[in-house]
Amino acid sequence: MKKAVIGVVPLYDDEKESVWMIPGYLDCIEEAGGLPIILPFTTDKDEIEQAFEMCDGLLFTGGHDVSPRFYSGNKELCGKPCEIRDEMEKRLFSLALKADKPSFGICRGIQLFNVLLGGTLYEDIPSQLKSELIHKQKPPYDIPSHEAELIENSPLYDIIKQKTISVNSYHHQGIRKLAPALKIAAKASDGLIEGVYMPDRRFILAVQWHPEFNYKSDGNSMKLIEKFVKAAKGEA
Ligand code: MN
């Protein structure tokens, strides 16, 4: 039986001027029965479209702060953007929306979905959000940093079936104003949105935490990846 092909957005290392990947992003998909492929690092419209057609689902990975030009954000507070990723993922996400192709966003992924749909971000959580929680934990990243409340009747709650879960947390930015097309699926006790989805779609879902770091030890993370791969396969 053919596996669902999941296109994984590559990471970029500015210092080494090099494309790279955290193995967990690929391994968790394989573990869930999918076939991960790393997408080309390009802004070429035709190449992006062809690569998109090869995939049954898309994984929008973590990485650089999303360019503040997408939401008229304060660029002084943002890290250096990765223009190629911004452009490439903008095209990919727009294709995914048009085709209703299952798309899972992790960390930068949730921020990207939100700004591309018209929302805004906290450009710098430590200076802009009063919170007792640690949103940028130190390694190891497979241990929990704070809790997240799952919203009933959201797909996250349907998948995990718990009101509160523990999540790891390694992010500099977060959702400030939610995009109109998105709904909240999870939030932290300080009010920060930690999970979103698009209603009436097969699987357009994103989380602020990092299941790729703890899918081996955290059953909830694995359930999430499995559901994504199933959706990509057309089974959910
Ligand atoms: Mn967090």
XYZ file of N, CA and C and ligand atoms in Angstrom:
709
model
N 0.837 -1.198 0.000
C 0.000 0.000 0.000
C 0.882 1.263 0.000
N 0.482 2.224 -0.825
C 1.267 3.465 -0.912
C 1.096 4.318 0.329
N 2.218 4.920 0.746
C 2.180 5.783 1.922
C 1.810 7.209 1.519
N 1.275 7.944 2.481
C 0.990 9.358 2.241
C 2.319 10.111 2.181
N 2.507 10.898 1.127
C 3.731 11.693 0.982
C 3.535 13.037 1.683
N 4.420 13.299 2.635
C 4.333 14.560 3.373
C 5.513 15.455 2.991
N 5.216 16.580 2.384
C 6.257 17.552 2.046
C 6.636 18.349 3.278
N 7.922 18.313 3.612
C 8.405 18.986 4.822
C 9.200 20.229 4.410
N 8.828 21.372 4.947
C 9.535 22.621 4.618
C 10.927 22.599 5.242
N 11.983 22.780 4.416
C 13.344 22.727 4.940
C 13.661 23.908 5.856
N 14.630 23.708 6.729
C 15.102 24.763 7.619
C 16.313 25.428 6.962
N 16.615 26.642 7.396
C 17.761 27.341 6.814
C 18.671 27.888 7.897
N 19.969 27.597 7.744
C 20.987 28.077 8.679
C 21.714 29.266 8.049
N 21.492 30.464 8.618
C 22.086 31.679 8.039
C 23.604 31.658 8.103
N 24.129 31.186 9.240
C 25.573 31.203 9.435
C 26.291 30.320 8.425
N 25.739 29.114 8.248
C 26.375 28.166 7.316
C 25.847 28.329 5.894
N 24.892 29.254 5.714
C 24.238 29.453 4.414
C 23.841 28.108 3.821
N 23.084 27.378 4.642
C 22.834 25.989 4.271
C 21.444 25.518 4.707
N 20.863 24.679 3.863
C 19.569 24.079 4.172
C 19.800 22.901 5.103
N 18.943 22.722 6.094
C 19.131 21.603 7.019
C 17.797 21.103 7.546
N 17.846 20.068 8.365
C 16.617 19.470 8.878
C 16.846 18.877 10.268
N 15.862 19.039 11.130
C 15.868 18.354 12.427
C 15.274 16.964 12.187
N 16.020 15.896 12.479
C 15.541 14.552 12.133
C 14.137 14.237 12.651
N 13.773 14.791 13.809
C 12.471 14.490 14.403
C 11.291 14.784 13.480
N 11.415 15.842 12.660
C 10.320 16.179 11.745
C 10.063 15.040 10.762
N 11.153 14.418 10.306
C 11.016 13.325 9.342
C 10.645 12.031 10.051
N 11.338 11.763 11.159
C 11.133 10.493 11.874
C 9.699 10.346 12.375
N 9.112 11.424 12.885
C 7.763 11.298 13.448
C 6.767 10.952 12.344
N 7.011 11.451 11.144
C 6.113 11.136 10.022
C 6.272 9.683 9.594
N 7.516 9.237 9.571
C 7.750 7.827 9.231
C 7.117 6.918 10.277
N 7.303 7.302 11.531
C 6.743 6.542 12.652
C 5.213 6.439 12.523
N 4.601 7.479 11.959
C 3.141 7.502 11.799
C 2.702 6.841 10.494
N 3.641 6.289 9.741
C 3.284 5.562 8.526
C 3.302 6.407 7.259
N 3.818 7.615 7.353
C 3.898 8.482 6.178
C 5.272 8.445 5.541
N 5.379 9.037 4.346
C 6.662 9.131 3.658
C 7.059 10.608 3.571
N 8.013 11.038 4.412
C 8.389 12.456 4.396
C 9.381 12.759 3.276
N 9.167 13.871 2.579
C 10.189 14.338 1.637
C 10.468 15.807 1.935
N 11.755 16.156 1.893
C 12.122 17.551 2.150
C 11.892 18.345 0.869
N 11.131 19.411 0.971
C 10.779 20.217 -0.198
C 11.984 21.035 -0.668
N 11.989 21.407 -1.959
C 13.085 22.254 -2.442
C 13.005 23.632 -1.796
N 14.171 24.218 -1.572
C 14.263 25.544 -0.954
C 14.281 26.562 -2.094
N 13.114 27.039 -2.446
C 13.013 27.871 -3.649
C 11.815 28.809 -3.578
N 11.876 29.875 -4.378
C 10.700 30.736 -4.523
C 10.114 30.587 -5.922
N 10.665 29.681 -6.713
C 10.191 29.485 -8.089
C 8.759 28.922 -8.084
N 7.857 29.701 -8.663
C 6.436 29.386 -8.612
C 6.133 28.002 -9.200
N 6.719 27.704 -10.353
C 6.433 26.431 -11.020
C 6.992 25.248 -10.234
N 8.204 25.426 -9.705
C 8.796 24.343 -8.905
C 7.970 24.077 -7.651
N 7.513 25.153 -7.034
C 6.705 24.995 -5.823
C 5.406 24.260 -6.162
N 4.814 24.638 -7.291
C 3.554 23.987 -7.681
C 3.754 22.503 -7.973
N 4.855 22.197 -8.670
C 5.115 20.794 -9.006
C 5.385 19.974 -7.733
N 6.182 20.545 -6.845
C 6.472 19.848 -5.583
C 5.187 19.671 -4.774
N 4.356 20.691 -4.779
C 3.084 20.638 -4.058
C 2.214 19.492 -4.567
N 2.192 19.332 -5.895
C 1.367 18.277 -6.493
C 1.833 16.882 -6.091
N 3.128 16.761 -5.784
C 3.670 15.459 -5.398
C 3.260 15.046 -3.988
N 2.750 16.001 -3.224
C 2.512 15.742 -1.795
C 1.033 15.531 -1.482
N 0.797 14.672 -0.492
C -0.562 14.468 0.017
C -0.835 15.366 1.219
N 0.240 15.830 1.845
C 0.106 16.715 2.994
C 1.365 17.551 3.128
N 1.274 18.634 3.900
C 2.419 19.532 4.055
C 2.690 19.777 5.532
N 3.985 19.726 5.871
C 4.378 20.044 7.240
C 5.142 21.365 7.228
N 4.533 22.367 7.859
C 5.163 23.685 7.986
C 5.953 23.697 9.287
N 7.279 23.647 9.152
C 8.180 23.434 10.296
C 8.453 24.731 11.060
N 9.175 24.590 12.161
C 9.621 25.735 12.950
C 10.766 26.461 12.246
N 11.207 27.566 12.817
C 12.330 28.281 12.208
C 12.315 29.762 12.514
N 12.805 30.531 11.554
C 12.931 31.989 11.711
C 11.601 32.649 12.090
N 11.703 33.816 12.713
C 10.514 34.649 12.893
C 9.937 34.949 11.504
N 8.616 34.912 11.415
C 7.960 35.242 10.144
C 8.190 36.729 9.851
N 8.387 37.043 8.578
C 8.639 38.441 8.212
C 7.524 39.366 8.712
N 7.899 40.454 9.414
C 6.877 41.368 9.935
C 6.115 42.097 8.825
N 6.649 42.056 7.584
C 5.929 42.739 6.492
C 4.576 42.085 6.208
N 4.418 40.833 6.627
C 3.136 40.152 6.415
C 2.024 40.713 7.303
N 2.407 41.370 8.409
C 1.352 41.864 9.302
C 1.662 43.270 9.826
N 2.509 44.010 9.098
C 2.937 45.346 9.521
C 3.443 45.327 10.954
N 4.269 44.328 11.256
C 4.821 44.206 12.608
C 6.041 45.094 12.803
N 6.474 45.202 14.058
C 7.649 45.998 14.407
C 8.914 45.183 14.146
N 9.634 45.583 13.080
C 10.748 44.734 12.676
C 11.931 44.795 13.638
N 12.004 45.869 14.435
C 13.088 45.968 15.428
C 13.033 44.830 16.448
N 11.823 44.331 16.694
C 11.650 43.305 17.729
C 11.753 41.886 17.173
N 11.843 41.782 15.842
C 11.874 40.458 15.208
C 13.298 40.024 14.915
N 13.478 38.702 14.877
C 14.735 38.163 14.396
C 14.823 38.378 12.890
N 16.020 38.177 12.362
C 16.226 38.336 10.909
C 15.331 37.342 10.170
N 14.532 37.823 9.224
C 13.641 36.876 8.530
C 14.386 36.023 7.501
N 13.736 34.967 7.063
C 14.267 34.136 5.991
C 13.348 34.357 4.794
N 13.740 35.282 3.940
C 12.847 35.739 2.854
C 12.424 34.591 1.936
N 13.348 33.673 1.680
C 12.995 32.575 0.765
C 11.901 31.705 1.386
N 12.084 31.348 2.663
C 11.041 30.552 3.318
C 9.726 31.304 3.344
N 9.773 32.587 3.667
C 8.532 33.368 3.750
C 7.769 33.303 2.430
N 8.492 33.506 1.346
C 7.866 33.547 0.023
C 7.379 32.150 -0.378
N 8.256 31.173 -0.148
C 7.937 29.798 -0.526
C 6.712 29.284 0.239
N 6.688 29.536 1.541
C 5.591 29.020 2.367
C 4.284 29.768 2.115
N 4.407 31.040 1.722
C 3.217 31.800 1.379
C 2.538 31.143 0.172
N 3.347 30.803 -0.824
C 2.808 30.128 -2.017
C 2.243 28.751 -1.667
N 3.006 27.999 -0.897
C 2.574 26.648 -0.523
C 1.250 26.674 0.234
N 1.155 27.594 1.178
C -0.051 27.645 2.004
C -1.261 28.053 1.174
N -1.040 28.964 0.242
C -2.144 29.383 -0.606
C -2.617 28.227 -1.496
N -1.671 27.426 -2.004
C -2.043 26.236 -2.790
C -2.791 25.230 -1.915
N -2.306 25.058 -0.682
C -2.932 24.098 0.226
C -4.372 24.496 0.546
N -4.586 25.793 0.715
C -5.941 26.267 1.004
C -6.859 26.012 -0.182
N -6.343 26.305 -1.377
C -7.140 26.138 -2.587
C -7.544 24.682 -2.775
N -6.604 23.781 -2.504
C -6.844 22.354 -2.743
C -7.369 21.647 -1.495
N -7.487 22.363 -0.402
C -7.817 21.772 0.897
C -6.915 20.570 1.189
N -5.615 20.781 1.045
C -4.648 19.707 1.302
C -4.233 19.750 2.773
N -4.281 18.606 3.459
C -3.919 18.592 4.872
C -2.573 19.275 5.152
N -2.589 20.209 6.077
C -1.413 21.003 6.398
C -1.298 21.131 7.902
N -0.100 20.807 8.388
C 0.146 20.853 9.820
C 1.248 21.868 10.080
N 0.973 22.828 10.953
C 1.961 23.850 11.280
C 2.518 23.639 12.673
N 3.826 23.758 12.791
C 4.488 23.632 14.083
C 5.266 24.925 14.353
N 5.028 25.533 15.520
C 5.762 26.720 15.983
C 5.692 27.871 14.974
N 6.738 28.101 14.191
C 6.644 29.115 13.127
C 5.412 28.851 12.260
N 5.065 27.576 12.102
C 3.928 27.194 11.262
C 2.617 27.826 11.734
N 2.362 27.836 13.035
C 1.106 28.415 13.535
C 1.129 29.934 13.330
N 2.301 30.519 13.490
C 2.442 31.969 13.325
C 2.249 32.348 11.861
N 2.810 31.527 10.996
C 2.689 31.748 9.554
C 1.234 31.666 9.099
N 0.538 30.591 9.489
C -0.875 30.439 9.110
C -1.645 31.695 9.549
N -1.381 32.127 10.776
C -2.139 33.244 11.332
C -1.915 34.539 10.563
N -0.652 34.868 10.253
C -0.424 36.142 9.563
C -0.856 36.064 8.095
N -0.705 34.900 7.473
C -1.129 34.791 6.071
C -2.646 34.903 5.938
N -3.346 34.628 7.031
C -4.811 34.738 7.011
C -5.297 36.051 7.631
N -4.353 36.948 7.901
C -4.760 38.283 8.334
C -4.635 38.573 9.820
N -3.999 37.691 10.577
C -3.790 37.939 12.003
C -2.466 38.649 12.259
N -2.172 38.900 13.536
C -0.896 39.534 13.895
C -0.193 38.705 14.974
N 1.067 39.093 15.258
C 1.873 38.353 16.242
C 2.413 39.274 17.329
N 2.677 38.702 18.488
C 3.608 39.329 19.426
C 4.972 39.152 18.788
N 5.647 40.269 18.499
C 6.949 40.145 17.841
C 8.000 39.604 18.803
N 7.774 39.834 20.113
C 8.764 39.428 21.109
C 8.040 39.154 22.435
N 7.705 37.887 22.659
C 6.901 37.536 23.836
C 7.505 38.050 25.155
N 8.812 37.871 25.394
C 9.343 38.287 26.695
C 9.071 39.753 27.031
N 9.104 40.659 26.038
C 8.897 42.075 26.342
C 7.435 42.514 26.160
N 6.599 41.655 25.567
C 5.239 42.111 25.242
C 4.112 41.369 25.956
N 4.419 40.217 26.515
C 3.354 39.451 27.171
C 3.763 39.165 28.609
N 2.953 39.688 29.520
C 3.220 39.446 30.924
C 2.828 38.004 31.230
N 3.784 37.197 31.665
C 3.478 35.785 31.865
C 4.420 35.146 32.869
N 3.848 34.219 33.625
C 4.653 33.432 34.569
C 5.262 32.225 33.860
N 4.756 31.954 32.684
C 5.137 30.715 32.002
C 6.453 30.874 31.245
N 7.104 29.739 31.060
C 8.329 29.748 30.253
C 7.966 29.270 28.853
N 7.964 30.215 27.912
C 7.636 29.854 26.529
C 8.883 29.490 25.731
N 10.054 29.836 26.288
C 11.277 29.453 25.580
C 12.154 28.664 26.544
N 11.888 27.373 26.610
C 12.594 26.532 27.566
C 14.013 26.240 27.097
N 14.836 25.816 28.082
C 16.194 25.383 27.748
C 16.148 23.895 27.414
N 17.153 23.370 26.697
C 17.144 21.930 26.404
C 17.242 21.114 27.697
N 16.780 19.871 27.719
C 16.228 19.125 26.581
C 14.800 19.572 26.239
N 14.457 19.476 24.959
C 13.178 19.980 24.481
C 12.054 18.953 24.500
N 12.357 17.752 24.989
C 11.292 16.744 25.019
C 10.602 16.695 26.374
N 10.940 17.621 27.270
C 10.218 17.656 28.545
C 9.238 18.839 28.536
N 8.116 18.699 29.287
C 7.102 19.761 29.247
C 7.582 21.064 29.888
N 7.046 22.190 29.385
C 7.394 23.490 29.952
C 6.181 24.158 30.602
N 5.008 23.973 30.005
C 3.785 24.521 30.594
C 2.587 23.704 30.122
N 1.418 24.063 30.629
C 0.217 23.321 30.227
C -0.531 24.060 29.131
N -1.360 23.313 28.429
C -2.247 23.927 27.434
C -3.630 23.339 27.638
N -4.628 24.242 27.603
C -6.014 23.805 27.726
C -6.557 23.568 26.317
N -7.087 22.394 26.091
C -7.648 22.097 24.773
C -9.127 22.486 24.761
N -9.537 23.148 23.708
C -10.908 23.660 23.621
C -11.835 22.546 23.120
N -12.885 22.298 23.894
C -13.813 21.232 23.512
C -14.433 21.507 22.152
N -14.702 20.444 21.433
C -15.240 20.503 20.066
C -14.213 20.973 19.032
N -12.964 21.187 19.463
C -11.925 21.499 18.474
C -11.289 20.184 18.045
N -10.672 20.156 16.852
C -10.029 18.912 16.418
C -8.936 18.439 17.378
N -8.245 19.375 18.023
C -7.191 18.945 18.968
C -7.792 18.149 20.116
N -8.920 18.646 20.621
C -9.601 17.930 21.707
C -10.113 16.576 21.204
N -10.645 16.569 19.994
C -11.153 15.310 19.433
C -10.040 14.275 19.270
N -8.847 14.730 18.948
C -7.729 13.810 18.733
C -7.169 13.325 20.070
N -6.983 14.252 20.995
C -6.262 13.923 22.242
C -7.209 13.533 23.377
N -8.414 14.083 23.345
C -9.451 13.748 24.322
C -9.057 14.017 25.777
N -8.350 15.138 25.968
C -8.029 15.586 27.327
C -8.247 17.088 27.372
N -8.695 17.555 28.557
C -8.949 19.000 28.676
C -7.654 19.785 28.821
N -6.691 19.173 29.531
C -5.422 19.855 29.755
C -4.272 18.912 29.431
N -3.306 19.404 28.716
C -2.117 18.588 28.439
C -0.867 19.403 28.757
N 0.242 18.690 28.941
C 1.526 19.356 29.140
C 2.218 19.459 27.790
N 2.800 20.622 27.527
C 3.491 20.800 26.243
C 4.891 21.372 26.467
N 5.773 21.068 25.537
C 7.062 21.750 25.550
C 6.859 23.132 24.920
N 7.848 23.976 25.031
C 7.640 25.344 24.559
C 8.978 25.949 24.190
N 9.113 26.275 22.910
C 10.361 26.897 22.448
C 10.024 27.865 21.323
N 9.508 29.022 21.732
C 9.138 30.013 20.720
C 9.363 31.425 21.214
N 9.728 32.291 20.279
C 10.030 33.696 20.569
C 8.794 34.557 20.341
N 7.962 34.134 19.353
C 6.776 34.909 19.020
C 5.510 34.105 19.292
N 4.362 34.726 19.106
C 3.100 34.022 19.306
C 1.963 34.842 18.729
N 0.788 34.230 18.644
C -0.363 34.914 18.049
C -0.844 36.042 18.965
N -0.995 37.247 18.396
C -1.581 38.360 19.149
C -3.048 38.481 18.731
N -3.282 38.891 17.488
C -4.669 38.948 17.002
C -4.893 37.736 16.108
N -5.911 36.965 16.468
C -6.203 35.754 15.694
C -6.827 36.109 14.343
N -6.390 35.417 13.296
C -6.972 35.627 11.964
C -8.442 35.214 11.981
N -9.281 35.957 11.257
C -10.730 35.664 11.276
C -11.078 34.236 10.860
N -10.278 33.659 9.969
C -10.625 32.324 9.452
C -10.208 31.195 10.403
N -9.457 31.545 11.450
C -8.965 30.500 12.363
C -9.782 30.448 13.637
N -9.793 29.274 14.247
C -10.415 29.123 15.559
C -9.376 28.589 16.538
N -9.571 28.926 17.812
C -8.623 28.485 18.837
C -8.884 27.021 19.184
N -7.811 26.249 19.228
C -7.923 24.849 19.628
C -7.240 24.607 20.979
N -6.310 25.484 21.335
C -5.597 25.319 22.611
C -5.055 26.662 23.068
N -5.052 26.845 24.394
C -4.396 28.050 24.905
C -3.716 27.778 26.239
N -2.729 28.609 26.538
C -1.984 28.494 27.791
C -2.693 29.313 28.872
N -2.288 29.125 30.120
C -2.979 29.796 31.228
C -2.750 31.312 31.227
N -1.737 31.782 30.506
C -1.520 33.230 30.392
C -2.308 33.827 29.218
N -3.121 32.988 28.590
C -3.970 33.477 27.499
C -3.371 33.285 26.118
N -2.100 32.906 26.051
C -1.472 32.765 24.733
C -2.077 31.588 23.968
N -2.375 31.839 22.704
C -2.956 30.806 21.848
C -1.876 29.796 21.489
N -2.162 28.526 21.737
C -1.154 27.473 21.511
C -1.576 26.479 20.436
N -2.829 26.602 19.952
C -3.266 25.711 18.883
C -4.407 26.365 18.119
N -4.427 26.213 16.788
C -5.501 26.769 15.957
C -5.885 25.780 14.864
N -7.079 26.007 14.292
C -7.497 25.194 13.155
C -8.440 26.000 12.280
N -8.624 25.517 11.067
C -9.615 26.113 10.171
C -10.799 25.186 10.128
N -11.959 25.666 10.522
C -13.138 24.809 10.508
C -13.493 24.432 9.064
N -14.213 23.350 8.916
C -14.700 22.890 7.618
C -13.589 22.558 6.632
N -12.417 22.261 7.152
C -11.326 21.816 6.301
C -10.953 20.411 6.734
N -10.290 19.682 5.820
C -9.918 18.315 6.168
C -8.934 18.305 7.332
N -7.873 19.105 7.229
C -6.893 19.173 8.313
C -5.986 20.374 8.074
N -6.434 21.536 8.512
C -5.555 22.712 8.529
C -5.443 23.047 10.005
N -4.330 22.622 10.601
C -4.198 22.687 12.045
C -2.755 23.043 12.407
N -2.590 23.790 13.481
C -1.229 24.166 13.867
C -1.117 24.298 15.371
N 0.059 23.985 15.872
C 0.326 24.105 17.306
C 1.585 24.924 17.543
N 1.618 25.568 18.718
C 2.771 26.392 19.055
C 3.891 25.547 19.676
N 3.556 24.352 20.145
C 4.596 23.517 20.747
C 5.274 22.645 19.688
N 6.123 21.735 20.142
C 7.000 20.989 19.225
C 6.839 19.476 19.366
N 5.834 18.883 18.713
C 5.680 17.427 18.797
C 6.860 16.660 18.199
N 7.613 17.297 17.312
C 8.757 16.588 16.694
C 9.862 16.312 17.708
N 9.833 17.015 18.834
C 10.861 16.784 19.853
C 10.462 15.703 20.854
N 9.153 15.458 21.006
C 8.770 14.531 22.084
C 7.799 13.424 21.664
N 7.653 13.195 20.344
C 6.685 12.187 19.897
C 7.022 10.787 20.415
N 8.297 10.573 20.776
C 8.670 9.240 21.273
C 8.178 9.012 22.700
N 8.190 10.078 23.502
C 7.823 9.916 24.906
C 6.422 10.429 25.215
N 5.844 11.218 24.312
C 4.556 11.835 24.588
C 3.497 11.298 23.607
N 2.602 10.481 24.131
C 1.584 9.851 23.296
C 0.691 10.861 22.597
N 0.469 12.019 23.223
C -0.396 13.030 22.598
C 0.222 13.579 21.318
N 1.523 13.764 21.360
C 2.215 14.261 20.162
C 2.092 13.247 19.033
N 2.249 11.976 19.383
C 2.171 10.926 18.369
C 0.769 10.853 17.761
N -0.252 10.971 18.623
C -1.639 10.941 18.134
C -1.882 12.038 17.104
N -1.301 13.181 17.373
C -1.459 14.342 16.499
C -0.832 14.081 15.125
N 0.377 13.568 15.136
C 1.075 13.284 13.866
C 0.324 12.180 13.110
N -0.122 11.172 13.842
C -0.843 10.065 13.196
C -2.114 10.560 12.506
N -2.820 11.434 13.185
C -4.062 11.972 12.611
C -3.764 12.787 11.350
N -2.671 13.548 11.387
C -2.260 14.348 10.235
C -1.941 13.428 9.046
N -1.165 12.388 9.284
C -0.791 11.468 8.201
C -2.029 10.753 7.665
N -2.929 10.392 8.537
C -4.193 9.752 8.125
C -5.001 10.700 7.244
N -5.081 11.953 7.648
C -5.823 12.945 6.863
C -5.190 13.075 5.480
N -3.851 13.088 5.435
C -3.135 13.209 4.159
C -3.443 11.994 3.271
N -3.667 10.872 3.902
C -3.959 9.647 3.173
C -5.416 9.584 2.717
N -6.185 10.528 3.217
C -7.593 10.564 2.862
C -8.450 9.671 3.730
N -7.890 9.279 4.874
C -8.617 8.347 5.756
C -9.318 9.034 6.915
N -9.109 10.327 7.044
C -9.731 11.007 8.166
C -10.258 12.363 7.739
Mn 4.361 28.079 24.762
